[in-house]
Amino acid sequence: MYSRRMSVSASERLIEATRELLWERGYVGTSPKAIQQAAGAGQGSMYHHFTGKPDLALSAIRRTAGELRAAAETVLGGEGSAYARIEAYLLRERDVLRGCPVGRLTTDPEVMTSETLRAPVDETLDWLRGRLAGIVQEGLDSGEFTAPLDARETAAAIVATAQGGYVLARAAGSPDAFDTAVRGLLTLLSRRTVR
């Protein structure tokens, strides 16, 4: 354990510990002491690398947001039809019962009232809606999807279904609720697909 911790920088351990704690406990429930304990780093190390909890949380939120965008882009930027890429995004493997690490931040009042902490959350959700709208528009332009179908509205519905699916799954204690919501949306979208 000692050699592993020494091989990863203290700032990296602090960021990763903060990411996990924010996902599990939210901003208020993530104390500097809990971060330090989870990271195996002392108070001096934390304040050497970061000006305080908000600075560290911002680094963690930015990394989480970046990873979410990268994971989404892997399937959205892949091969296949517009419908196939949307389907791949919605059906990709995810830890449904833990919820979306970015989406969960939207329920955290401390994050949402801080323009600085909220910015990467807003940017990520805006990016995702925009990326999906572009794919839906590709499908409309190629004739794969039939009108009337609004690209922006459809993209918003896709994001809302995924985020709402997390909430339903967590409430039910089962990923089946997420799967049902996603499959329902895909059924509706497939009815607008020319085959």
PDB file of C-alpha atoms in Angstrom:
ATOM      1  CA  MET A   1       0.000   0.000   0.000  1.00  0.00           C
ATOM      2  CA  TYR A   2       2.829   2.386   0.858  1.00  0.00           C
ATOM      3  CA  SER A   3       4.510   1.999  -2.544  1.00  0.00           C
ATOM      4  CA  ARG A   4       1.218   2.449  -4.426  1.00  0.00           C
ATOM      5  CA  ARG A   5       0.436   5.677  -2.603  1.00  0.00           C
ATOM      6  CA  MET A   6       3.940   6.931  -3.193  1.00  0.00           C
ATOM      7  CA  SER A   7       3.671   6.200  -6.932  1.00  0.00           C
ATOM      8  CA  VAL A   8       0.571   8.417  -7.318  1.00  0.00           C
ATOM      9  CA  SER A   9       1.046  12.086  -6.483  1.00  0.00           C
ATOM     10  CA  ALA A  10      -0.698  13.549  -3.476  1.00  0.00           C
ATOM     11  CA  SER A  11      -2.663  15.974  -5.659  1.00  0.00           C
ATOM     12  CA  GLU A  12      -3.949  13.063  -7.794  1.00  0.00           C
ATOM     13  CA  ARG A  13      -4.963  11.084  -4.716  1.00  0.00           C
ATOM     14  CA  LEU A  14      -6.744  14.136  -3.320  1.00  0.00           C
ATOM     15  CA  ILE A  15      -8.646  14.734  -6.558  1.00  0.00           C
ATOM     16  CA  GLU A  16      -9.674  11.091  -6.889  1.00  0.00           C
ATOM     17  CA  ALA A  17     -10.745  10.871  -3.251  1.00  0.00           C
ATOM     18  CA  THR A  18     -12.795  14.060  -3.643  1.00  0.00           C
ATOM     19  CA  ARG A  19     -14.471  12.725  -6.785  1.00  0.00           C
ATOM     20  CA  GLU A  20     -15.587   9.574  -4.983  1.00  0.00           C
ATOM     21  CA  LEU A  21     -16.741  11.437  -1.892  1.00  0.00           C
ATOM     22  CA  LEU A  22     -18.695  14.012  -3.902  1.00  0.00           C
ATOM     23  CA  TRP A  23     -20.442  11.169  -5.723  1.00  0.00           C
ATOM     24  CA  GLU A  24     -21.248   9.341  -2.475  1.00  0.00           C
ATOM     25  CA  ARG A  25     -21.890  12.187  -0.039  1.00  0.00           C
ATOM     26  CA  GLY A  26     -22.265  15.463  -1.936  1.00  0.00           C
ATOM     27  CA  TYR A  27     -20.338  18.646  -1.291  1.00  0.00           C
ATOM     28  CA  VAL A  28     -21.509  19.343   2.273  1.00  0.00           C
ATOM     29  CA  GLY A  29     -20.891  15.746   3.330  1.00  0.00           C
ATOM     30  CA  THR A  30     -17.365  15.823   1.939  1.00  0.00           C
ATOM     31  CA  SER A  31     -15.184  17.300   4.636  1.00  0.00           C
ATOM     32  CA  PRO A  32     -11.497  18.151   4.190  1.00  0.00           C
ATOM     33  CA  LYS A  33     -10.702  15.577   6.880  1.00  0.00           C
ATOM     34  CA  ALA A  34     -12.621  12.844   5.014  1.00  0.00           C
ATOM     35  CA  ILE A  35     -10.804  13.756   1.797  1.00  0.00           C
ATOM     36  CA  GLN A  36      -7.429  13.611   3.497  1.00  0.00           C
ATOM     37  CA  GLN A  37      -8.224  10.251   5.085  1.00  0.00           C
ATOM     38  CA  ALA A  38      -9.462   8.753   1.822  1.00  0.00           C
ATOM     39  CA  ALA A  39      -6.438  10.099  -0.059  1.00  0.00           C
ATOM     40  CA  GLY A  40      -3.903   9.145   2.583  1.00  0.00           C
ATOM     41  CA  ALA A  41      -2.662  12.734   2.541  1.00  0.00           C
ATOM     42  CA  GLY A  42      -2.130  15.235   5.314  1.00  0.00           C
ATOM     43  CA  GLN A  43      -3.609  18.665   5.751  1.00  0.00           C
ATOM     44  CA  GLY A  44      -0.343  20.299   4.709  1.00  0.00           C
ATOM     45  CA  SER A  45      -0.311  18.337   1.466  1.00  0.00           C
ATOM     46  CA  MET A  46      -3.903  19.291   0.691  1.00  0.00           C
ATOM     47  CA  TYR A  47      -3.294  22.992   1.228  1.00  0.00           C
ATOM     48  CA  HIS A  48       0.015  22.839  -0.613  1.00  0.00           C
ATOM     49  CA  HIS A  49      -1.779  21.719  -3.803  1.00  0.00           C
ATOM     50  CA  PHE A  50      -5.158  23.439  -3.394  1.00  0.00           C
ATOM     51  CA  THR A  51      -6.304  26.704  -1.821  1.00  0.00           C
ATOM     52  CA  GLY A  52      -9.120  24.899  -0.020  1.00  0.00           C
ATOM     53  CA  LYS A  53     -12.074  22.592  -0.384  1.00  0.00           C
ATOM     54  CA  PRO A  54     -13.772  24.643  -3.152  1.00  0.00           C
ATOM     55  CA  ASP A  55     -10.592  24.602  -5.281  1.00  0.00           C
ATOM     56  CA  LEU A  56     -10.151  20.862  -4.795  1.00  0.00           C
ATOM     57  CA  ALA A  57     -13.844  20.205  -5.471  1.00  0.00           C
ATOM     58  CA  LEU A  58     -13.623  22.212  -8.695  1.00  0.00           C
ATOM     59  CA  SER A  59     -10.678  20.086  -9.880  1.00  0.00           C
ATOM     60  CA  ALA A  60     -12.613  16.930  -9.015  1.00  0.00           C
ATOM     61  CA  ILE A  61     -15.805  18.110 -10.733  1.00  0.00           C
ATOM     62  CA  ARG A  62     -13.883  19.130 -13.857  1.00  0.00           C
ATOM     63  CA  ARG A  63     -12.233  15.719 -14.047  1.00  0.00           C
ATOM     64  CA  THR A  64     -15.529  13.910 -13.533  1.00  0.00           C
ATOM     65  CA  ALA A  65     -17.181  16.052 -16.205  1.00  0.00           C
ATOM     66  CA  GLY A  66     -14.306  15.428 -18.612  1.00  0.00           C
ATOM     67  CA  GLU A  67     -14.502  11.676 -18.103  1.00  0.00           C
ATOM     68  CA  LEU A  68     -18.261  11.685 -18.648  1.00  0.00           C
ATOM     69  CA  ARG A  69     -17.823  13.588 -21.929  1.00  0.00           C
ATOM     70  CA  ALA A  70     -15.051  11.222 -23.040  1.00  0.00           C
ATOM     71  CA  ALA A  71     -17.141   8.123 -22.250  1.00  0.00           C
ATOM     72  CA  ALA A  72     -20.145   9.561 -24.080  1.00  0.00           C
ATOM     73  CA  GLU A  73     -18.052  10.592 -27.073  1.00  0.00           C
ATOM     74  CA  THR A  74     -16.619   7.088 -27.368  1.00  0.00           C
ATOM     75  CA  VAL A  75     -20.048   5.774 -28.356  1.00  0.00           C
ATOM     76  CA  LEU A  76     -21.566   8.906 -29.877  1.00  0.00           C
ATOM     77  CA  GLY A  77     -18.579   9.409 -32.149  1.00  0.00           C
ATOM     78  CA  GLY A  78     -18.438   5.764 -33.158  1.00  0.00           C
ATOM     79  CA  GLU A  79     -19.572   4.014 -36.285  1.00  0.00           C
ATOM     80  CA  GLY A  80     -23.154   3.426 -37.236  1.00  0.00           C
ATOM     81  CA  SER A  81     -26.399   5.182 -37.883  1.00  0.00           C
ATOM     82  CA  ALA A  82     -27.675   8.040 -35.768  1.00  0.00           C
ATOM     83  CA  TYR A  83     -30.134   5.703 -34.049  1.00  0.00           C
ATOM     84  CA  ALA A  84     -27.410   3.090 -33.414  1.00  0.00           C
ATOM     85  CA  ARG A  85     -25.123   5.670 -31.769  1.00  0.00           C
ATOM     86  CA  ILE A  86     -27.932   7.009 -29.568  1.00  0.00           C
ATOM     87  CA  GLU A  87     -28.858   3.449 -28.643  1.00  0.00           C
ATOM     88  CA  ALA A  88     -25.216   2.669 -27.821  1.00  0.00           C
ATOM     89  CA  TYR A  89     -25.052   5.754 -25.596  1.00  0.00           C
ATOM     90  CA  LEU A  90     -28.217   4.841 -23.704  1.00  0.00           C
ATOM     91  CA  LEU A  91     -27.331   1.148 -23.353  1.00  0.00           C
ATOM     92  CA  ARG A  92     -23.644   1.589 -22.494  1.00  0.00           C
ATOM     93  CA  GLU A  93     -22.452  -0.011 -19.292  1.00  0.00           C
ATOM     94  CA  ARG A  94     -22.838   2.234 -16.258  1.00  0.00           C
ATOM     95  CA  ASP A  95     -23.278   1.920 -12.505  1.00  0.00           C
ATOM     96  CA  VAL A  96     -26.975   2.792 -12.571  1.00  0.00           C
ATOM     97  CA  LEU A  97     -27.607   2.459  -8.838  1.00  0.00           C
ATOM     98  CA  ARG A  98     -24.846   4.936  -7.991  1.00  0.00           C
ATOM     99  CA  GLY A  99     -26.370   7.453 -10.372  1.00  0.00           C
ATOM    100  CA  CYS A 100     -24.630   9.840 -12.718  1.00  0.00           C
ATOM    101  CA  PRO A 101     -21.713  11.560 -10.969  1.00  0.00           C
ATOM    102  CA  VAL A 102     -22.417  14.797 -12.844  1.00  0.00           C
ATOM    103  CA  GLY A 103     -26.200  14.586 -12.680  1.00  0.00           C
ATOM    104  CA  ARG A 104     -26.091  13.995  -8.933  1.00  0.00           C
ATOM    105  CA  LEU A 105     -24.265  17.299  -8.486  1.00  0.00           C
ATOM    106  CA  THR A 106     -27.369  19.107  -9.774  1.00  0.00           C
ATOM    107  CA  THR A 107     -29.181  18.117  -6.577  1.00  0.00           C
ATOM    108  CA  ASP A 108     -26.409  19.521  -4.376  1.00  0.00           C
ATOM    109  CA  PRO A 109     -27.407  23.025  -3.232  1.00  0.00           C
ATOM    110  CA  GLU A 110     -23.808  24.013  -2.442  1.00  0.00           C
ATOM    111  CA  VAL A 111     -22.696  23.167  -5.968  1.00  0.00           C
ATOM    112  CA  MET A 112     -25.701  24.748  -7.656  1.00  0.00           C
ATOM    113  CA  THR A 113     -25.403  28.041  -5.756  1.00  0.00           C
ATOM    114  CA  SER A 114     -21.712  28.388  -6.631  1.00  0.00           C
ATOM    115  CA  GLU A 115     -21.246  29.697 -10.170  1.00  0.00           C
ATOM    116  CA  THR A 116     -17.711  28.319 -10.170  1.00  0.00           C
ATOM    117  CA  LEU A 117     -18.621  24.778  -9.087  1.00  0.00           C
ATOM    118  CA  ARG A 118     -21.784  24.708 -11.208  1.00  0.00           C
ATOM    119  CA  ALA A 119     -20.009  25.781 -14.420  1.00  0.00           C
ATOM    120  CA  PRO A 120     -18.485  22.376 -15.348  1.00  0.00           C
ATOM    121  CA  VAL A 121     -21.826  20.687 -14.608  1.00  0.00           C
ATOM    122  CA  ASP A 122     -23.720  23.113 -16.867  1.00  0.00           C
ATOM    123  CA  GLU A 123     -21.063  22.898 -19.576  1.00  0.00           C
ATOM    124  CA  THR A 124     -21.161  19.102 -19.583  1.00  0.00           C
ATOM    125  CA  LEU A 125     -24.941  18.830 -19.768  1.00  0.00           C
ATOM    126  CA  ASP A 126     -25.025  21.543 -22.466  1.00  0.00           C
ATOM    127  CA  TRP A 127     -22.328  19.664 -24.404  1.00  0.00           C
ATOM    128  CA  LEU A 128     -24.236  16.382 -24.130  1.00  0.00           C
ATOM    129  CA  ARG A 129     -27.514  17.902 -25.311  1.00  0.00           C
ATOM    130  CA  GLY A 130     -25.696  19.640 -28.170  1.00  0.00           C
ATOM    131  CA  ARG A 131     -23.833  16.493 -29.197  1.00  0.00           C
ATOM    132  CA  LEU A 132     -27.026  14.440 -29.193  1.00  0.00           C
ATOM    133  CA  ALA A 133     -28.930  17.155 -31.079  1.00  0.00           C
ATOM    134  CA  GLY A 134     -26.225  17.049 -33.751  1.00  0.00           C
ATOM    135  CA  ILE A 135     -26.635  13.297 -34.118  1.00  0.00           C
ATOM    136  CA  VAL A 136     -30.428  13.549 -34.316  1.00  0.00           C
ATOM    137  CA  GLN A 137     -30.029  16.281 -36.949  1.00  0.00           C
ATOM    138  CA  GLU A 138     -27.661  13.999 -38.907  1.00  0.00           C
ATOM    139  CA  GLY A 139     -30.415  11.380 -38.848  1.00  0.00           C
ATOM    140  CA  LEU A 140     -32.982  13.894 -40.058  1.00  0.00           C
ATOM    141  CA  ASP A 141     -30.696  15.216 -42.804  1.00  0.00           C
ATOM    142  CA  SER A 142     -29.912  11.728 -44.079  1.00  0.00           C
ATOM    143  CA  GLY A 143     -33.551  10.660 -44.034  1.00  0.00           C
ATOM    144  CA  GLU A 144     -32.954   8.070 -41.321  1.00  0.00           C
ATOM    145  CA  PHE A 145     -35.393   9.863 -38.989  1.00  0.00           C
ATOM    146  CA  THR A 146     -38.738  11.125 -40.190  1.00  0.00           C
ATOM    147  CA  ALA A 147     -40.241  14.513 -39.407  1.00  0.00           C
ATOM    148  CA  PRO A 148     -41.732  15.912 -37.312  1.00  0.00           C
ATOM    149  CA  LEU A 149     -38.798  15.404 -34.959  1.00  0.00           C
ATOM    150  CA  ASP A 150     -37.013  18.375 -33.417  1.00  0.00           C
ATOM    151  CA  ALA A 151     -33.309  17.666 -32.840  1.00  0.00           C
ATOM    152  CA  ARG A 152     -32.931  19.850 -29.744  1.00  0.00           C
ATOM    153  CA  GLU A 153     -36.121  18.607 -28.100  1.00  0.00           C
ATOM    154  CA  THR A 154     -35.214  14.998 -28.819  1.00  0.00           C
ATOM    155  CA  ALA A 155     -31.718  15.488 -27.379  1.00  0.00           C
ATOM    156  CA  ALA A 156     -33.208  17.012 -24.231  1.00  0.00           C
ATOM    157  CA  ALA A 157     -35.562  14.023 -23.936  1.00  0.00           C
ATOM    158  CA  ILE A 158     -32.645  11.596 -24.264  1.00  0.00           C
ATOM    159  CA  VAL A 159     -30.674  13.323 -21.498  1.00  0.00           C
ATOM    160  CA  ALA A 160     -33.784  13.645 -19.316  1.00  0.00           C
ATOM    161  CA  THR A 161     -34.577   9.951 -19.764  1.00  0.00           C
ATOM    162  CA  ALA A 162     -31.077   8.886 -18.752  1.00  0.00           C
ATOM    163  CA  GLN A 163     -30.957  11.217 -15.741  1.00  0.00           C
ATOM    164  CA  GLY A 164     -34.509  10.354 -14.715  1.00  0.00           C
ATOM    165  CA  GLY A 165     -33.737   6.688 -15.197  1.00  0.00           C
ATOM    166  CA  TYR A 166     -30.967   6.970 -12.608  1.00  0.00           C
ATOM    167  CA  VAL A 167     -33.428   8.496 -10.134  1.00  0.00           C
ATOM    168  CA  LEU A 168     -36.028   5.788 -10.774  1.00  0.00           C
ATOM    169  CA  ALA A 169     -33.444   3.021 -10.433  1.00  0.00           C
ATOM    170  CA  ARG A 170     -32.061   4.415  -7.181  1.00  0.00           C
ATOM    171  CA  ALA A 171     -35.582   4.819  -5.771  1.00  0.00           C
ATOM    172  CA  ALA A 172     -36.494   1.243  -6.750  1.00  0.00           C
ATOM    173  CA  GLY A 173     -33.137  -0.187  -5.742  1.00  0.00           C
ATOM    174  CA  SER A 174     -32.949  -1.892  -9.119  1.00  0.00           C
ATOM    175  CA  PRO A 175     -31.385  -1.051 -12.489  1.00  0.00           C
ATOM    176  CA  ASP A 176     -34.544  -2.415 -14.135  1.00  0.00           C
ATOM    177  CA  ALA A 177     -36.231   0.981 -13.784  1.00  0.00           C
ATOM    178  CA  PHE A 178     -33.410   2.636 -15.736  1.00  0.00           C
ATOM    179  CA  ASP A 179     -33.533  -0.062 -18.404  1.00  0.00           C
ATOM    180  CA  THR A 180     -37.319   0.275 -18.765  1.00  0.00           C
ATOM    181  CA  ALA A 181     -37.095   4.051 -19.234  1.00  0.00           C
ATOM    182  CA  VAL A 182     -34.304   3.744 -21.799  1.00  0.00           C
ATOM    183  CA  ARG A 183     -36.016   0.988 -23.757  1.00  0.00           C
ATOM    184  CA  GLY A 184     -39.244   2.988 -23.792  1.00  0.00           C
ATOM    185  CA  LEU A 185     -37.473   5.996 -25.283  1.00  0.00           C
ATOM    186  CA  LEU A 186     -35.676   3.830 -27.837  1.00  0.00           C
ATOM    187  CA  THR A 187     -39.015   2.296 -28.868  1.00  0.00           C
ATOM    188  CA  LEU A 188     -40.484   5.759 -29.415  1.00  0.00           C
ATOM    189  CA  LEU A 189     -37.405   6.897 -31.348  1.00  0.00           C
ATOM    190  CA  SER A 190     -37.382   3.751 -33.500  1.00  0.00           C
ATOM    191  CA  ARG A 191     -40.895   4.631 -34.645  1.00  0.00           C
ATOM    192  CA  ARG A 192     -39.406   7.744 -36.244  1.00  0.00           C
ATOM    193  CA  THR A 193     -36.729   5.713 -37.978  1.00  0.00           C
ATOM    194  CA  VAL A 194     -36.965   4.772 -41.649  1.00  0.00           C
ATOM    195  CA  ARG A 195     -36.055   1.106 -42.013  1.00  0.00           C
TER     196      ARG A 195
END
